[in-house]
């Protein structure tokens, strides 16, 4: 992450929208053990909200709170009905998990070990009094849709592969006629080959589902393709909540920038010119006031030798991190004179590596392609 | 519980099991009924009777337990006595010749605990003779003493004469004249119980115990009988 | 990753594998089994047919099996829910409530039987009103035998099942409830199957304990052949008069129980599929 | 996903949650506790100080606690490996080998004590050579009390622990071994902690059973105040002569055991972190 | 998958290479329960082999066989030493798991529940007799490298988030001084933001590791960036084993084509012209004989109206599948006349969707950009 990356102030997850029946409103503190996370946000019926965030950010904790598996530490969780709101979790106790009717994919599946895959999927219906035959037929259909064979449907979880188990967990969540869907990384174990199919399958089922659906994922493609809105948990707050398009265009948190593989700065726009921090990296702009600025990593070039003529956006820097992979390297640099350059990351493809190797601590010259800078209001 | 044939249930001290089983037949034939015995420690039986056990007759191994059942017992009568016997394992490995040998502390001795009837009698014997016997174990009942001597785990033990007799294949009896000299005998009362379905039949069993047939059988088993001075005839 | 400073440790890899486990296991097994040999040595093999042919032996064996089985089932029906309840307790001092369940275990059986008598006897706490209103006397009947056996064996089932329930991932139950299952449904379909090995172990303990039960039975139910005289009672009574017969009867008890438990244990699947 | 044909089922959601569990749990609990009330009713509260002040009571209580604790530890050391071994058995008829472990449980304690006598007694299988070579006699000694208690209580620990071991994910052990652990190291550091609730349950069972042990002790170790007279023996012997004193002593036994087990149970973490 | 997709014959995983000390050679049948998979392949010391394959293809089964956790059903697994080969698994028994010294990340982590994260990681060293202090120091360093805080290192697995658990599992596998690394989807639960870092971290550690390392992943980026060779398990065989570059350039299995998001056909090159099946879709070529041909999905355009002039590679077809996601749709078409067109998939971005909606079963006109066809020998 970039040292000067901004920490935009908390943006409410409920941008003044009126709530409709089926919506959930959370205003309180979630957590467990020593972990606490204050959150104010809505979950709208008929909308897929994708949760992004680093490991340990509290995504699973949020899902389990919504599902009633763990209590809300402070505040209230409301479900809006046609004739007023019900308190699902609040200071005066909680509606038990079995009456929230959440279709839950647990991150570690939590399949029932002594039941077959089919019985696992039929469990929710059976528990609600649906006859065995009917429940099993519906469960079998759901498993088939998710690509399990009949033999696999008759196996216990212990005799299934990891991805097959996750399919069973997904089928179990979808089969139980839930009022809300809480899916904790439901596609992580699916093989890449059939993943697009599974994603399309889930996409179709999510779209039909009338209640709120909350999906945790670490996959940017999944997030962008499945989410109606995306919420980012970062550094102990709800850092941003926006549509996928907005999220990619105007990320507001370093975590998101890192995830998108771009540089993010806070800057100032004045008299048609944009300046980032104290640096002399500038660009024309139409905005005015405090801004956020993104810069693709590919738009930063790094040279081990001084360029022939030093352009406006070229500066001397030191390499502070190098990450290598099979296609190239990612180099983080820090300007020698903080008033001149930018602390940023550059992506150097293998095909255009400089002749001399780039070593940690080595002096380099970095050039920022000013046309790639994108600014938007803070 | 009762079946077509009349039944008479007798709660009897465990030490009476042999004789009573033997005596049952003639009585059953005579009264056209079936006798059912509940053998257990006298104190256990007494407790059960107080709690309403469906017994018709109670035969106790000592008067204390008969007293303990109080008015449940209609008319207790003594029908037998028992006296102590000194037993040693087959072959008498420790060479015990009498009570005095037990007091030396070199032999492994097991006795009844003084809380149970046979132990109370043993304590009285020690008091009368002035011999302090250092027991290695104070057993809960005669059976336990008998078992330890029989298995050779004790060199000597004091039990009832009847028990010594019934185990004569496995143990030897060493004369114990001190007991009779001190007049240490256990008295066995029998009584019809207030709960009896048919008090007359229960009374008949009590009378049967005093009959010559029963008294002979008791003597045969090693019991003394109240009518005879010489209980060991 | 190889690290020269710890490379020397590699040589220690092939140390003998399992003897620290196998030696005590063998000692323990021998300690439990040697006395069985001592018992077998005392069995009068030639007299066996005669002793076993006696009517009261068959009666006593039948009564023992019936009452131990009934007691084990009662333990199951009452004890498993009790274990579940205990495993869910979360208040301060819950340890003491759990310890109360062990009371029958700690009381010497005869004392337990006496306590039962003072509760369910004709002049007991419960027995007296029962007797006055319905004329029923509990002790000295086959139901009393079953009650005595249940009383002494239930703690075993409860503790064994509770131990297994506590070892279970508590999230399994919440997962089931989140799917819409009531506590009862989740218990029946998820928890119970998951703790099946513990329940089976508890049932075996309870059944075996009930089969060998002596003190509480003789104190509470008496010793009436055909009604309350179980095999252990018959064995105890033979001990003084005819120790060889007692050995023979003990053999019957052991063989019957080994057959029952062994068959049940071998029939059960060696290991169910696991997550 | 709502499906009109099953929508009617929704109404059934709010059925009463837990009574099918709570009712039998309450009945079971009451059944175990009522006799305790019966016992308490018989306690001569005014005589209590006098009875409890007796030297042999303190002696008997001390001996009981020491021998029950020693027995429980012996059970732990021998029984846990034995349980591990049994849980690993995979051959045909392994059910019968496991059933053998239950022999001491099924034998009425007096028979068990007698069997111990015929094995470890002065003229027993092991005892005779021992006595001849070293002059040691096992019965009538405190070690004999501990042996008797261990003999009767070990099956409880073994069965409880084995049940828990069977319930464990077998891949945990292979994972540990793949990391280079020997069987013993994997057992000690991975299996044992994972089955800790079962071991704790088994220890409690074994300790409580040992504390209440009566029949095998008196048959094998005898009853000598100060050496082999445990509290149950003292209670039994008081029962006929002085039932009130017996009640008082039972109270001592119960309070001591409740304190020990309750304290241990409350001190233990309510639930360790789980995967 | 495409109906005409070829099933190239089994290609040996051991292309005649001589084995060197530290290498493993597997020639036998792996499996468990009812599942069986015959495999002949090498695992070379100092090389990262990535396993790809659908859920249930047998990847975890292979790893567990290599690690000695489950037996080999038939055949032998050899480890080459400087003075001959050791049979690790074979008809005459197996070397037990603890002597194979595999650093194993299990798909479901299998952390020890009653130990802290630190103790979990130190376990392997401690088991091998390393002192507590030394082992804990080394474990703590490994955990720090993978981004866990000291507090998290002191937590039990139950109090960690999913991604934190996976980091612990990875640290445990790396810390034990193993002779081989067996990593079953070791990065699947890591959050996308720090994943690149974790990947680089793992990449660095893998590169230093002298023994064979086998990595299962469902992530194409991970596979391509971490793998020296990539093996694809498909339809019950080892379908292909090649370098990442070869794999992307010349996929030989429909599974791989699906994963890469391209169309794969078998064709015939003759007299400088390439023909695919019976279709009249052709292109110039320098090859001769049977060939495999790839075609990016983006190079197929689909129109709901007949084009103005029907070019050589335009044909009438029917829509046989439509998968929609937030960025566009993927359309599978089947030619009306099998002798004219190709059964293939087209990717239609949202921005260039045809005016009339594309419906299942609807008649369409598809055009293949022949310059995008890439042919290579079968
Ligand atoms: N049972 C628990 N006790 C104490 N702390 C916990 C517990 N479970 C989770 N935590 C902590 O709470 C924080 C949030 O955990 P949570 O599982 O919600 O993270 P997450 O966002 O789902 O992460 P991941 O992407 O890794 O799944 C973590 O720092 C974790 O260590
Ligand atoms: N214990 C078992 N008993 C029987 N069959 C099993 C068992 N474990 C796995 N299988 C079957 O073996 C096949 C291969 O399983 P494996 O776990 O190796 O798949 P995988 O390639 O790792 O898949 P995934 O990508 O889902 O992890 C699957 O079809 C699975 O159903
Ligand atoms: O009452 Mo007895 O005859 O000492 O057992
Ligand atoms: Mg999570
Ligand atoms: Mg797998």
PDB file of N, CA, C and O in Angstrom, chain C residues 1-15 17 166-167 171 275, chain E residues 98-99 101 108 125-130 134 142 174 177-179 205 208-210:
ATOM      1  N   UNK C   1      14.232 -23.691   2.601  1.00  0.00           N
ATOM      2  CA  UNK C   1      13.956 -23.579   4.020  1.00  0.00           C
ATOM      3  C   UNK C   1      14.911 -24.363   4.918  1.00  0.00           C
ATOM      4  O   UNK C   1      14.918 -24.145   6.114  1.00  0.00           O
ATOM      5  N   UNK C   2      15.703 -25.330   4.379  1.00  0.00           N
ATOM      6  CA  UNK C   2      16.556 -26.099   5.294  1.00  0.00           C
ATOM      7  C   UNK C   2      17.429 -25.175   6.105  1.00  0.00           C
ATOM      8  O   UNK C   2      17.914 -24.175   5.592  1.00  0.00           O
ATOM      9  N   UNK C   3      17.626 -25.541   7.312  1.00  0.00           N
ATOM     10  CA  UNK C   3      18.209 -24.657   8.300  1.00  0.00           C
ATOM     11  C   UNK C   3      19.289 -25.459   8.986  1.00  0.00           C
ATOM     12  O   UNK C   3      19.000 -26.415   9.686  1.00  0.00           O
ATOM     13  N   UNK C   4      20.543 -25.102   8.776  1.00  0.00           N
ATOM     14  CA  UNK C   4      21.618 -25.966   9.273  1.00  0.00           C
ATOM     15  C   UNK C   4      21.522 -26.236  10.771  1.00  0.00           C
ATOM     16  O   UNK C   4      21.809 -27.334  11.230  1.00  0.00           O
ATOM     17  N   UNK C   5      21.068 -25.248  11.539  1.00  0.00           N
ATOM     18  CA  UNK C   5      21.093 -25.425  12.986  1.00  0.00           C
ATOM     19  C   UNK C   5      20.141 -26.518  13.449  1.00  0.00           C
ATOM     20  O   UNK C   5      20.278 -27.061  14.518  1.00  0.00           O
ATOM     21  N   UNK C   6      19.122 -26.826  12.634  1.00  0.00           N
ATOM     22  CA  UNK C   6      18.197 -27.863  13.069  1.00  0.00           C
ATOM     23  C   UNK C   6      18.313 -29.114  12.225  1.00  0.00           C
ATOM     24  O   UNK C   6      17.576 -30.067  12.401  1.00  0.00           O
ATOM     25  N   UNK C   7      19.244 -29.107  11.289  1.00  0.00           N
ATOM     26  CA  UNK C   7      19.364 -30.256  10.397  1.00  0.00           C
ATOM     27  C   UNK C   7      19.721 -31.519  11.172  1.00  0.00           C
ATOM     28  O   UNK C   7      19.313 -32.618  10.811  1.00  0.00           O
ATOM     29  N   UNK C   8      20.432 -31.338  12.289  1.00  0.00           N
ATOM     30  CA  UNK C   8      20.819 -32.507  13.070  1.00  0.00           C
ATOM     31  C   UNK C   8      19.616 -33.240  13.603  1.00  0.00           C
ATOM     32  O   UNK C   8      19.643 -34.439  13.828  1.00  0.00           O
ATOM     33  N   UNK C   9      18.537 -32.499  13.773  1.00  0.00           N
ATOM     34  CA  UNK C   9      17.337 -33.113  14.334  1.00  0.00           C
ATOM     35  C   UNK C   9      16.768 -34.185  13.422  1.00  0.00           C
ATOM     36  O   UNK C   9      16.040 -35.056  13.847  1.00  0.00           O
ATOM     37  N   UNK C  10      17.098 -34.125  12.150  1.00  0.00           N
ATOM     38  CA  UNK C  10      16.529 -35.091  11.207  1.00  0.00           C
ATOM     39  C   UNK C  10      16.802 -36.526  11.605  1.00  0.00           C
ATOM     40  O   UNK C  10      16.004 -37.400  11.361  1.00  0.00           O
ATOM     41  N   UNK C  11      17.969 -36.711  12.192  1.00  0.00           N
ATOM     42  CA  UNK C  11      18.311 -38.095  12.512  1.00  0.00           C
ATOM     43  C   UNK C  11      17.352 -38.710  13.530  1.00  0.00           C
ATOM     44  O   UNK C  11      17.173 -39.893  13.582  1.00  0.00           O
ATOM     45  N   UNK C  12      16.734 -37.833  14.319  1.00  0.00           N
ATOM     46  CA  UNK C  12      15.857 -38.352  15.370  1.00  0.00           C
ATOM     47  C   UNK C  12      14.492 -38.840  14.845  1.00  0.00           C
ATOM     48  O   UNK C  12      13.677 -39.346  15.573  1.00  0.00           O
ATOM     49  N   UNK C  13      14.272 -38.646  13.553  1.00  0.00           N
ATOM     50  CA  UNK C  13      12.957 -38.952  12.974  1.00  0.00           C
ATOM     51  C   UNK C  13      12.500 -40.380  13.216  1.00  0.00           C
ATOM     52  O   UNK C  13      11.350 -40.641  13.546  1.00  0.00           O
ATOM     53  N   UNK C  14      13.437 -41.325  13.053  1.00  0.00           N
ATOM     54  CA  UNK C  14      13.010 -42.719  13.026  1.00  0.00           C
ATOM     55  C   UNK C  14      12.915 -43.349  14.411  1.00  0.00           C
ATOM     56  O   UNK C  14      13.020 -44.549  14.554  1.00  0.00           O
ATOM     57  N   UNK C  15      12.727 -42.531  15.429  1.00  0.00           N
ATOM     58  CA  UNK C  15      12.642 -43.124  16.766  1.00  0.00           C
ATOM     59  C   UNK C  15      11.437 -44.057  16.838  1.00  0.00           C
ATOM     60  O   UNK C  15      10.436 -43.851  16.145  1.00  0.00           O
ATOM     61  N   UNK C  17       8.169 -45.894  17.170  1.00  0.00           N
ATOM     62  CA  UNK C  17       6.952 -45.129  16.971  1.00  0.00           C
ATOM     63  C   UNK C  17       6.006 -45.165  18.154  1.00  0.00           C
ATOM     64  O   UNK C  17       5.711 -44.151  18.761  1.00  0.00           O
ATOM     65  N   UNK C 166     -19.793 -31.953  24.209  1.00  0.00           N
ATOM     66  CA  UNK C 166     -18.902 -30.814  24.398  1.00  0.00           C
ATOM     67  C   UNK C 166     -17.782 -30.796  23.391  1.00  0.00           C
ATOM     68  O   UNK C 166     -17.234 -29.750  23.090  1.00  0.00           O
ATOM     69  N   UNK C 167     -17.416 -31.974  22.910  1.00  0.00           N
ATOM     70  CA  UNK C 167     -16.341 -32.032  21.929  1.00  0.00           C
ATOM     71  C   UNK C 167     -16.799 -31.646  20.536  1.00  0.00           C
ATOM     72  O   UNK C 167     -16.003 -31.508  19.624  1.00  0.00           O
ATOM     73  N   UNK C 171     -20.899 -24.949  16.092  1.00  0.00           N
ATOM     74  CA  UNK C 171     -21.485 -24.277  14.942  1.00  0.00           C
ATOM     75  C   UNK C 171     -22.371 -25.202  14.130  1.00  0.00           C
ATOM     76  O   UNK C 171     -23.222 -24.742  13.374  1.00  0.00           O
ATOM     77  N   UNK C 275     -16.820 -36.023   7.928  1.00  0.00           N
ATOM     78  CA  UNK C 275     -16.620 -34.844   7.125  1.00  0.00           C
ATOM     79  C   UNK C 275     -15.164 -34.785   6.673  1.00  0.00           C
ATOM     80  O   UNK C 275     -14.259 -35.035   7.403  1.00  0.00           O
TER      81      UNK C 275
ATOM     82  N   UNK E  98       5.209 -39.798   8.086  1.00  0.00           N
ATOM     83  CA  UNK E  98       6.136 -38.948   8.834  1.00  0.00           C
ATOM     84  C   UNK E  98       7.558 -39.056   8.324  1.00  0.00           C
ATOM     85  O   UNK E  98       8.406 -38.249   8.697  1.00  0.00           O
ATOM     86  N   UNK E  99       7.836 -40.054   7.478  1.00  0.00           N
ATOM     87  CA  UNK E  99       9.197 -40.115   6.965  1.00  0.00           C
ATOM     88  C   UNK E  99       9.306 -39.605   5.535  1.00  0.00           C
ATOM     89  O   UNK E  99      10.371 -39.619   4.947  1.00  0.00           O
ATOM     90  N   UNK E 101       8.280 -36.534   4.909  1.00  0.00           N
ATOM     91  CA  UNK E 101       8.600 -35.137   5.159  1.00  0.00           C
ATOM     92  C   UNK E 101       7.997 -34.220   4.102  1.00  0.00           C
ATOM     93  O   UNK E 101       8.691 -33.495   3.414  1.00  0.00           O
ATOM     94  N   UNK E 108      -8.747 -28.288   3.346  1.00  0.00           N
ATOM     95  CA  UNK E 108      -9.521 -27.727   4.456  1.00  0.00           C
ATOM     96  C   UNK E 108      -8.630 -27.464   5.670  1.00  0.00           C
ATOM     97  O   UNK E 108      -9.078 -27.551   6.805  1.00  0.00           O
ATOM     98  N   UNK E 125       8.569 -28.808  13.369  1.00  0.00           N
ATOM     99  CA  UNK E 125       9.918 -28.719  13.915  1.00  0.00           C
ATOM    100  C   UNK E 125      10.007 -29.396  15.270  1.00  0.00           C
ATOM    101  O   UNK E 125      10.915 -30.173  15.535  1.00  0.00           O
ATOM    102  N   UNK E 126       9.006 -29.116  16.120  1.00  0.00           N
ATOM    103  CA  UNK E 126       9.007 -29.719  17.451  1.00  0.00           C
ATOM    104  C   UNK E 126       8.961 -31.243  17.348  1.00  0.00           C
ATOM    105  O   UNK E 126       9.655 -31.942  18.094  1.00  0.00           O
ATOM    106  N   UNK E 127       8.135 -31.735  16.410  1.00  0.00           N
ATOM    107  CA  UNK E 127       8.003 -33.187  16.260  1.00  0.00           C
ATOM    108  C   UNK E 127       9.335 -33.804  15.870  1.00  0.00           C
ATOM    109  O   UNK E 127       9.606 -34.957  16.189  1.00  0.00           O
ATOM    110  N   UNK E 128      10.144 -33.019  15.191  1.00  0.00           N
ATOM    111  CA  UNK E 128      11.439 -33.560  14.761  1.00  0.00           C
ATOM    112  C   UNK E 128      12.528 -33.267  15.773  1.00  0.00           C
ATOM    113  O   UNK E 128      13.713 -33.407  15.488  1.00  0.00           O
ATOM    114  N   UNK E 129      12.115 -32.812  16.955  1.00  0.00           N
ATOM    115  CA  UNK E 129      13.087 -32.696  18.036  1.00  0.00           C
ATOM    116  C   UNK E 129      13.723 -31.338  18.189  1.00  0.00           C
ATOM    117  O   UNK E 129      14.618 -31.166  19.009  1.00  0.00           O
ATOM    118  N   UNK E 130      13.307 -30.342  17.411  1.00  0.00           N
ATOM    119  CA  UNK E 130      13.866 -29.008  17.573  1.00  0.00           C
ATOM    120  C   UNK E 130      13.341 -28.408  18.878  1.00  0.00           C
ATOM    121  O   UNK E 130      12.180 -28.612  19.238  1.00  0.00           O
ATOM    122  N   UNK E 134      13.592 -22.346  19.704  1.00  0.00           N
ATOM    123  CA  UNK E 134      14.036 -22.235  18.321  1.00  0.00           C
ATOM    124  C   UNK E 134      12.863 -22.426  17.363  1.00  0.00           C
ATOM    125  O   UNK E 134      12.661 -21.635  16.420  1.00  0.00           O
ATOM    126  N   UNK E 142       7.872 -17.107  10.194  1.00  0.00           N
ATOM    127  CA  UNK E 142       7.099 -17.562   9.040  1.00  0.00           C
ATOM    128  C   UNK E 142       5.702 -16.938   9.037  1.00  0.00           C
ATOM    129  O   UNK E 142       5.195 -16.511   7.997  1.00  0.00           O
ATOM    130  N   UNK E 174       5.309 -24.681   5.228  1.00  0.00           N
ATOM    131  CA  UNK E 174       6.622 -24.181   4.835  1.00  0.00           C
ATOM    132  C   UNK E 174       7.642 -24.288   5.962  1.00  0.00           C
ATOM    133  O   UNK E 174       8.837 -24.394   5.710  1.00  0.00           O
ATOM    134  N   UNK E 177      10.685 -27.675   7.447  1.00  0.00           N
ATOM    135  CA  UNK E 177      11.857 -28.231   6.768  1.00  0.00           C
ATOM    136  C   UNK E 177      11.506 -29.449   5.946  1.00  0.00           C
ATOM    137  O   UNK E 177      12.103 -30.508   6.072  1.00  0.00           O
ATOM    138  N   UNK E 178      10.508 -29.324   5.078  1.00  0.00           N
ATOM    139  CA  UNK E 178      10.061 -30.508   4.352  1.00  0.00           C
ATOM    140  C   UNK E 178      11.001 -30.886   3.218  1.00  0.00           C
ATOM    141  O   UNK E 178      11.867 -30.102   2.816  1.00  0.00           O
ATOM    142  N   UNK E 179      10.825 -32.104   2.715  1.00  0.00           N
ATOM    143  CA  UNK E 179      11.570 -32.547   1.543  1.00  0.00           C
ATOM    144  C   UNK E 179      10.771 -32.297   0.276  1.00  0.00           C
ATOM    145  O   UNK E 179      11.306 -32.302  -0.819  1.00  0.00           O
ATOM    146  N   UNK E 205       9.389 -18.245  -1.933  1.00  0.00           N
ATOM    147  CA  UNK E 205       9.732 -19.405  -1.106  1.00  0.00           C
ATOM    148  C   UNK E 205       9.797 -20.668  -1.955  1.00  0.00           C
ATOM    149  O   UNK E 205      10.625 -21.533  -1.731  1.00  0.00           O
ATOM    150  N   UNK E 208      13.092 -20.964  -3.874  1.00  0.00           N
ATOM    151  CA  UNK E 208      14.250 -21.356  -3.061  1.00  0.00           C
ATOM    152  C   UNK E 208      14.220 -22.818  -2.664  1.00  0.00           C
ATOM    153  O   UNK E 208      15.224 -23.388  -2.290  1.00  0.00           O
ATOM    154  N   UNK E 209      13.026 -23.396  -2.713  1.00  0.00           N
ATOM    155  CA  UNK E 209      12.855 -24.735  -2.162  1.00  0.00           C
ATOM    156  C   UNK E 209      13.464 -25.786  -3.080  1.00  0.00           C
ATOM    157  O   UNK E 209      13.140 -25.857  -4.257  1.00  0.00           O
ATOM    158  N   UNK E 210      14.359 -26.622  -2.535  1.00  0.00           N
ATOM    159  CA  UNK E 210      15.107 -27.515  -3.408  1.00  0.00           C
ATOM    160  C   UNK E 210      14.342 -28.764  -3.872  1.00  0.00           C
ATOM    161  O   UNK E 210      14.713 -29.363  -4.871  1.00  0.00           O
TER     162      UNK E 210
END
